[in-house]
Coordinates of C-alpha atoms in Angstrom, one line a residue:
X1 CA 0.0 0.0 0.0
X2 CA 1.4 3.4 -1.0
X3 CA 1.8 6.0 1.7
X4 CA 3.4 9.4 2.0
X5 CA 5.0 10.4 5.3
X6 CA 4.3 13.9 6.5
X7 CA 6.7 15.4 8.9
X8 CA 5.6 18.8 10.4
X9 CA 7.6 20.8 13.0
X10 CA 5.6 23.4 14.9
X11 CA 6.7 25.8 17.6
X12 CA 5.2 24.9 21.0
X13 CA 1.8 26.6 21.3
X14 CA 1.9 29.7 23.7
X15 CA -1.6 31.0 23.4
X16 CA -5.0 29.4 23.7
X17 CA -5.6 30.0 20.0
X18 CA -2.4 28.2 19.1
X19 CA -3.5 25.3 21.4
X20 CA -6.7 25.1 19.5
X21 CA -4.8 25.3 16.2
X22 CA -2.7 22.2 17.2
X23 CA -5.9 20.3 18.1
X24 CA -7.4 21.3 14.7
X25 CA -4.3 20.3 12.9
X26 CA -4.1 16.9 14.6
X27 CA -7.8 16.2 14.1
X28 CA -7.4 17.1 10.3
X29 CA -4.4 14.8 10.0
X30 CA -6.3 12.0 11.7
X31 CA -9.1 12.5 9.2
X32 CA -6.8 12.7 6.2
X33 CA -4.3 10.1 7.2
X34 CA -6.2 7.8 9.6
X35 CA -3.8 8.5 12.4
X36 CA -1.0 10.7 13.7
X37 CA 2.0 10.6 16.0
X38 CA 2.9 13.7 18.0
X39 CA 5.5 14.6 20.6
X40 CA 4.5 16.2 23.8
X41 CA 3.0 19.8 23.6
X42 CA 4.1 21.0 27.1
X43 CA 6.9 21.0 27.4
X44 CA 7.8 20.4 23.7
X45 CA 10.3 17.6 24.0
X46 CA 11.6 17.5 20.4
X47 CA 14.5 20.1 20.3
X48 CA 16.4 21.4 17.4
X49 CA 19.8 23.1 17.5
X50 CA 21.2 25.5 14.9
X51 CA 24.1 27.8 14.4
X52 CA 23.3 31.5 14.0
X53 CA 26.1 33.1 11.9
X54 CA 25.0 36.5 12.9
X55 CA 26.0 36.2 16.5
X56 CA 28.0 33.0 16.1
X57 CA 26.0 31.2 18.8
X58 CA 24.2 27.8 18.9
X59 CA 20.5 28.3 19.5
X60 CA 18.0 25.9 20.8
X61 CA 14.7 25.5 19.0
X62 CA 11.9 23.6 20.9
X63 CA 9.4 22.0 18.5
X64 CA 6.3 20.0 18.4
X65 CA 7.0 17.0 16.1
X66 CA 4.0 15.7 14.1
X67 CA 4.2 12.7 11.8
X68 CA 1.4 11.2 9.8
X69 CA 1.2 8.7 6.9
X70 CA -1.2 9.7 4.2
X71 CA -2.6 6.8 2.2
X72 CA -1.9 8.6 -1.0
X73 CA 1.1 8.6 -3.4
X74 CA 3.9 11.2 -3.1
X75 CA 2.9 13.4 -6.1
X76 CA -0.9 13.3 -5.4
X77 CA -2.1 16.9 -6.3
X78 CA -4.9 17.0 -3.7
X79 CA -2.4 16.0 -1.0
X80 CA 0.0 18.7 -2.2
X81 CA -2.7 21.4 -2.2
X82 CA -3.8 20.4 1.3
X83 CA -0.3 20.5 2.7
X84 CA 0.4 23.9 1.0
X85 CA -2.6 25.3 2.7
X86 CA -1.7 23.7 6.1
X87 CA 1.9 25.1 5.9
X88 CA 0.7 28.7 5.1
X89 CA -2.0 28.5 7.9
X90 CA 0.6 27.3 10.4
X91 CA 3.0 30.1 9.4
X92 CA 0.4 32.7 9.8
X93 CA -1.2 31.4 13.0
X94 CA 2.1 30.7 14.7
X95 CA 3.6 34.0 13.4
X96 CA 6.5 32.2 11.8
X97 CA 8.7 33.0 8.8
X98 CA 9.1 29.3 8.1
X99 CA 7.3 26.1 9.1
X100 CA 9.1 22.9 8.2
X101 CA 6.8 20.5 6.5
X102 CA 8.3 17.6 4.6
X103 CA 7.1 14.6 2.7
X104 CA 8.6 11.4 1.5
X105 CA 7.5 8.0 0.3
X106 CA 7.1 5.4 3.0
X107 CA 7.9 1.7 2.3
X108 CA 6.9 -0.2 5.5
X109 CA 8.6 -3.4 6.6
X110 CA 5.6 -5.6 7.4
X111 CA 7.3 -8.9 8.3
X112 CA 5.7 -10.3 11.3
X113 CA 2.7 -7.8 11.5
X114 CA -0.2 -9.4 13.3
X115 CA 1.7 -12.4 14.4
X116 CA 1.7 -13.0 18.2

């Protein structure tokens, strides 16, 4: 079965509106993909680190990690349009210049599934 892995990094929600946004995003992804895996919201336990060349310091970047597997092929135009809208909505509502959202094909290893 063909699946496309969606990986979304969000800043930890800091306002009630952002908490509701996270709930909406997760609910949508469950509807579109059939399920979702997410890191803890409070505190966000998925930390990124990056080097800032302006002040030559390493910066910590707490993130909410969201992973979902859409039951659609990688180049599905409806999935691409949905993810474009989702990304722009997240950038606007979280007041971010960039929201990282990536996709790639998933080939699951299913050996031994449902054997007990």
